[in-house]
């Protein structure tokens, strides 16, 4: 893969990303990371790993209502945070509509991402799920919705539905969660560059640029 795209390549810099599709900072971080990659002259491979911000979530619930019941923030504070995120997202070309966003259990959405990876549609699936969550207000725990989204990125809808109805990719999902726990990851997005350098959160693009530069220096045997 060239430096301005996501995907496999010979001897690329590998970036492992832990994220959740109901995490707005993950959506923003993905966009900022892509900007840094687009500017980078070398080859880059991005690999996505499952993480759940709300593992106990059951039925879909309005994000503001869910947060009001889970964190010690007032409605005004939540709205101010969403306004700030919306402004940052707009700068990155993202359309956050928090009034419509839902908190739902994302276990099956993550299994769908693993399914998409087998057809080299991993990043496309991640992006489609982000947009479904934060722009369209869709329930990303609903199997029919997920199967439709899979079809939209070029996957076979029937195969996606069959995957969701069974236990396919449960082991991959659990392995990602276990690895996050082993690495001490408690929040997302979390980025690991070539297994050496970590960047936590939706940081400014300069930080991602620097991580790529340092990883390139490592490959060349230059001092960091």
Short mmCIF file of C-alpha atoms in Angstrom, two decimals:
data_model
loop_
_atom_site.label_atom_id
_atom_site.label_comp_id
_atom_site.label_asym_id
_atom_site.label_seq_id
_atom_site.Cartn_x
_atom_site.Cartn_y
_atom_site.Cartn_z
CA UNK A 1 0.00 0.00 0.00
CA UNK A 2 1.15 3.53 -0.67
CA UNK A 3 1.45 5.96 2.18
CA UNK A 4 -1.82 7.67 1.22
CA UNK A 5 -4.13 4.69 1.69
CA UNK A 6 -5.13 2.09 4.25
CA UNK A 7 -4.26 -1.54 3.61
CA UNK A 8 -1.56 -4.21 3.50
CA UNK A 9 1.84 -3.65 1.94
CA UNK A 10 5.35 -5.07 1.85
CA UNK A 11 7.26 -3.98 4.96
CA UNK A 12 4.85 -1.22 5.95
CA UNK A 13 4.82 0.69 9.20
CA UNK A 14 2.12 -1.14 11.14
CA UNK A 15 -0.34 0.82 13.25
CA UNK A 16 -2.56 -1.20 15.58
CA UNK A 17 -5.70 0.69 16.56
CA UNK A 18 -8.06 -0.18 19.40
CA UNK A 19 -11.39 1.60 19.00
CA UNK A 20 -15.14 1.30 19.43
CA UNK A 21 -17.76 2.31 16.88
CA UNK A 22 -19.78 4.27 19.47
CA UNK A 23 -16.72 6.32 20.46
CA UNK A 24 -16.72 9.79 18.86
CA UNK A 25 -13.07 10.31 19.70
CA UNK A 26 -12.31 7.10 17.78
CA UNK A 27 -14.08 8.44 14.69
CA UNK A 28 -12.19 11.72 14.98
CA UNK A 29 -8.89 9.98 15.70
CA UNK A 30 -9.32 7.77 12.64
CA UNK A 31 -9.82 10.83 10.43
CA UNK A 32 -6.79 12.63 11.86
CA UNK A 33 -4.63 9.51 11.54
CA UNK A 34 -5.64 9.18 7.89
CA UNK A 35 -4.58 12.78 7.29
CA UNK A 36 -1.12 12.00 8.71
CA UNK A 37 -0.90 8.84 6.60
CA UNK A 38 -1.94 10.69 3.45
CA UNK A 39 0.99 13.07 4.01
CA UNK A 40 3.48 10.30 4.81
CA UNK A 41 5.70 9.13 1.92
CA UNK A 42 6.16 5.59 3.20
CA UNK A 43 3.95 2.53 3.36
CA UNK A 44 1.51 2.11 6.22
CA UNK A 45 -0.78 -0.72 7.30
CA UNK A 46 -3.56 -0.03 9.79
CA UNK A 47 -5.02 -2.93 11.78
CA UNK A 48 -8.18 -2.49 13.82
CA UNK A 49 -8.84 -4.16 17.16
CA UNK A 50 -12.05 -4.45 19.14
CA UNK A 51 -12.72 -2.50 22.31
CA UNK A 52 -15.97 -1.82 24.14
CA UNK A 53 -16.54 1.45 25.95
CA UNK A 54 -19.92 0.25 27.21
CA UNK A 55 -19.75 -3.56 27.48
CA UNK A 56 -22.83 -3.63 29.70
CA UNK A 57 -25.02 -1.74 27.24
CA UNK A 58 -28.16 -3.61 26.22
CA UNK A 59 -30.91 -1.96 24.20
CA UNK A 60 -30.11 1.21 22.24
CA UNK A 61 -30.39 4.43 24.23
CA UNK A 62 -29.89 8.08 23.32
CA UNK A 63 -26.25 8.95 23.95
CA UNK A 64 -27.01 12.02 26.08
CA UNK A 65 -29.42 10.03 28.27
CA UNK A 66 -26.95 7.19 28.68
CA UNK A 67 -24.09 9.50 29.62
CA UNK A 68 -26.26 11.43 32.06
CA UNK A 69 -26.92 8.19 33.92
CA UNK A 70 -23.34 6.91 33.81
CA UNK A 71 -21.03 9.88 34.34
CA UNK A 72 -21.09 12.73 36.80
CA UNK A 73 -21.82 15.39 34.18
CA UNK A 74 -24.77 17.72 33.82
CA UNK A 75 -26.82 17.99 30.65
CA UNK A 76 -25.15 21.33 29.94
CA UNK A 77 -21.69 19.81 30.31
CA UNK A 78 -22.57 16.93 27.96
CA UNK A 79 -23.96 19.36 25.39
CA UNK A 80 -20.83 21.53 25.61
CA UNK A 81 -18.63 18.47 25.08
CA UNK A 82 -20.68 17.40 22.08
CA UNK A 83 -20.51 20.90 20.60
CA UNK A 84 -16.73 20.89 20.96
CA UNK A 85 -16.48 17.46 19.34
CA UNK A 86 -18.82 18.50 16.53
CA UNK A 87 -16.60 21.50 15.77
CA UNK A 88 -13.44 19.38 15.72
CA UNK A 89 -15.21 16.80 13.61
CA UNK A 90 -16.33 19.40 11.08
CA UNK A 91 -12.71 20.48 10.67
CA UNK A 92 -11.88 16.87 9.78
CA UNK A 93 -14.84 16.51 7.42
CA UNK A 94 -17.05 14.58 9.83
CA UNK A 95 -20.74 15.23 10.47
CA UNK A 96 -21.48 14.54 14.13
CA UNK A 97 -25.18 14.58 15.03
CA UNK A 98 -25.21 13.72 18.70
CA UNK A 99 -28.94 14.36 19.09
CA UNK A 100 -29.52 11.21 17.02
CA UNK A 101 -26.60 9.06 18.23
CA UNK A 102 -27.36 5.90 20.19
CA UNK A 103 -25.39 3.90 22.71
CA UNK A 104 -25.76 0.19 21.98
CA UNK A 105 -23.79 -2.98 22.59
CA UNK A 106 -21.09 -3.18 19.91
CA UNK A 107 -19.99 -6.79 20.26
CA UNK A 108 -21.66 -7.86 17.01
CA UNK A 109 -20.48 -4.74 15.19
CA UNK A 110 -16.91 -5.74 16.08
CA UNK A 111 -17.51 -9.28 14.86
CA UNK A 112 -18.73 -7.77 11.59
CA UNK A 113 -15.51 -5.78 11.28
CA UNK A 114 -13.53 -9.01 11.67
CA UNK A 115 -15.75 -10.56 8.98
CA UNK A 116 -15.07 -7.58 6.69
CA UNK A 117 -11.34 -8.02 7.24
CA UNK A 118 -11.47 -11.41 5.52
CA UNK A 119 -12.57 -9.60 2.34
CA UNK A 120 -10.14 -6.66 2.71
CA UNK A 121 -13.01 -4.32 3.61
CA UNK A 122 -11.97 -3.69 7.22
CA UNK A 123 -11.49 0.08 7.06
CA UNK A 124 -14.52 0.56 4.83
CA UNK A 125 -16.62 -1.30 7.39
CA UNK A 126 -15.23 0.71 10.29
CA UNK A 127 -15.98 4.00 8.53
CA UNK A 128 -19.49 2.90 7.55
CA UNK A 129 -20.26 1.95 11.14
CA UNK A 130 -18.95 5.28 12.42
CA UNK A 131 -21.16 7.18 9.98
CA UNK A 132 -24.16 5.00 10.82
CA UNK A 133 -23.65 5.75 14.50
CA UNK A 134 -22.76 9.43 14.52
CA UNK A 135 -24.44 10.87 11.42
CA UNK A 136 -27.43 8.62 10.76
CA UNK A 137 -28.41 7.62 14.29
CA UNK A 138 -28.71 3.93 13.42
CA UNK A 139 -28.74 1.09 15.94
CA UNK A 140 -25.37 -0.60 15.42
CA UNK A 141 -26.46 -3.58 17.52
CA UNK A 142 -29.34 -4.48 15.18
CA UNK A 143 -28.45 -7.42 12.94
CA UNK A 144 -30.59 -6.25 10.02
CA UNK A 145 -28.97 -2.82 10.13
CA UNK A 146 -25.51 -4.36 10.33
CA UNK A 147 -26.16 -6.71 7.41
CA UNK A 148 -27.38 -3.78 5.31
CA UNK A 149 -24.25 -1.79 6.15
CA UNK A 150 -22.08 -4.77 5.21
CA UNK A 151 -23.77 -4.94 1.82
CA UNK A 152 -23.14 -1.23 1.30
CA UNK A 153 -19.37 -1.75 1.56
CA UNK A 154 -19.42 -4.62 -0.92
CA UNK A 155 -19.84 -7.66 1.33
CA UNK A 156 -22.44 -10.36 0.75
CA UNK A 157 -25.45 -9.47 2.87
CA UNK A 158 -26.49 -13.10 3.38
CA UNK A 159 -23.00 -14.08 4.53
CA UNK A 160 -22.88 -11.12 6.91
CA UNK A 161 -26.30 -12.01 8.33
CA UNK A 162 -25.20 -15.61 8.83
CA UNK A 163 -22.06 -14.44 10.61
CA UNK A 164 -24.06 -12.20 12.92
CA UNK A 165 -26.60 -14.93 13.70
CA UNK A 166 -23.88 -17.33 14.83
CA UNK A 167 -20.70 -17.10 16.87
CA UNK A 168 -18.22 -16.40 14.09
CA UNK A 169 -15.26 -14.19 15.08
CA UNK A 170 -16.06 -14.39 18.78
CA UNK A 171 -12.54 -15.69 19.38
CA UNK A 172 -11.01 -12.76 17.47
CA UNK A 173 -13.14 -10.30 19.40
CA UNK A 174 -12.16 -11.82 22.74
CA UNK A 175 -8.49 -11.91 21.74
CA UNK A 176 -8.56 -8.16 21.00
CA UNK A 177 -10.19 -7.44 24.36
CA UNK A 178 -7.65 -9.62 26.16
CA UNK A 179 -4.73 -7.95 24.39
CA UNK A 180 -6.05 -4.52 25.31
CA UNK A 181 -6.26 -5.62 28.93
CA UNK A 182 -2.71 -7.00 28.77
CA UNK A 183 -1.43 -3.69 27.36
CA UNK A 184 -3.26 -1.74 30.04
CA UNK A 185 -5.54 0.03 27.57
CA UNK A 186 -8.40 1.57 29.51
CA UNK A 187 -9.65 4.07 26.94
CA UNK A 188 -9.84 4.50 23.20
CA UNK A 189 -8.75 5.36 20.59
CA UNK A 190 -5.37 3.84 21.29
CA UNK A 191 -2.70 3.60 18.57
CA UNK A 192 0.48 1.53 18.63
CA UNK A 193 3.10 2.26 15.97
CA UNK A 194 5.23 -0.74 14.97
CA UNK A 195 4.68 -2.24 18.41
CA UNK A 196 6.87 0.46 20.00
CA UNK A 197 5.18 3.84 20.36
CA UNK A 198 1.71 4.51 21.65
CA UNK A 199 -0.58 7.45 21.03
CA UNK A 200 -3.70 7.68 23.18
CA UNK A 201 -6.75 9.70 22.20
CA UNK A 202 -7.75 11.83 19.21
CA UNK A 203 -4.55 13.86 19.24
CA UNK A 204 -3.59 16.66 16.83
CA UNK A 205 -2.27 15.53 13.47
CA UNK A 206 1.24 16.70 14.40
CA UNK A 207 1.53 13.95 16.99
CA UNK A 208 0.62 11.27 14.44
CA UNK A 209 3.07 12.76 11.95
CA UNK A 210 5.82 12.60 14.54
CA UNK A 211 5.03 8.99 15.43
CA UNK A 212 5.26 8.05 11.76
CA UNK A 213 8.55 9.94 11.41
CA UNK A 214 10.05 8.19 14.43
CA UNK A 215 8.87 4.82 13.15
CA UNK A 216 10.53 5.56 9.81
CA UNK A 217 13.75 6.48 11.59
CA UNK A 218 13.59 3.20 13.48
CA UNK A 219 13.28 1.32 10.19
CA UNK A 220 16.30 3.18 8.83
CA UNK A 221 18.33 2.56 11.96
CA UNK A 222 18.52 6.27 12.79
CA UNK A 223 18.40 7.55 16.38
CA UNK A 224 14.91 8.68 17.45
#
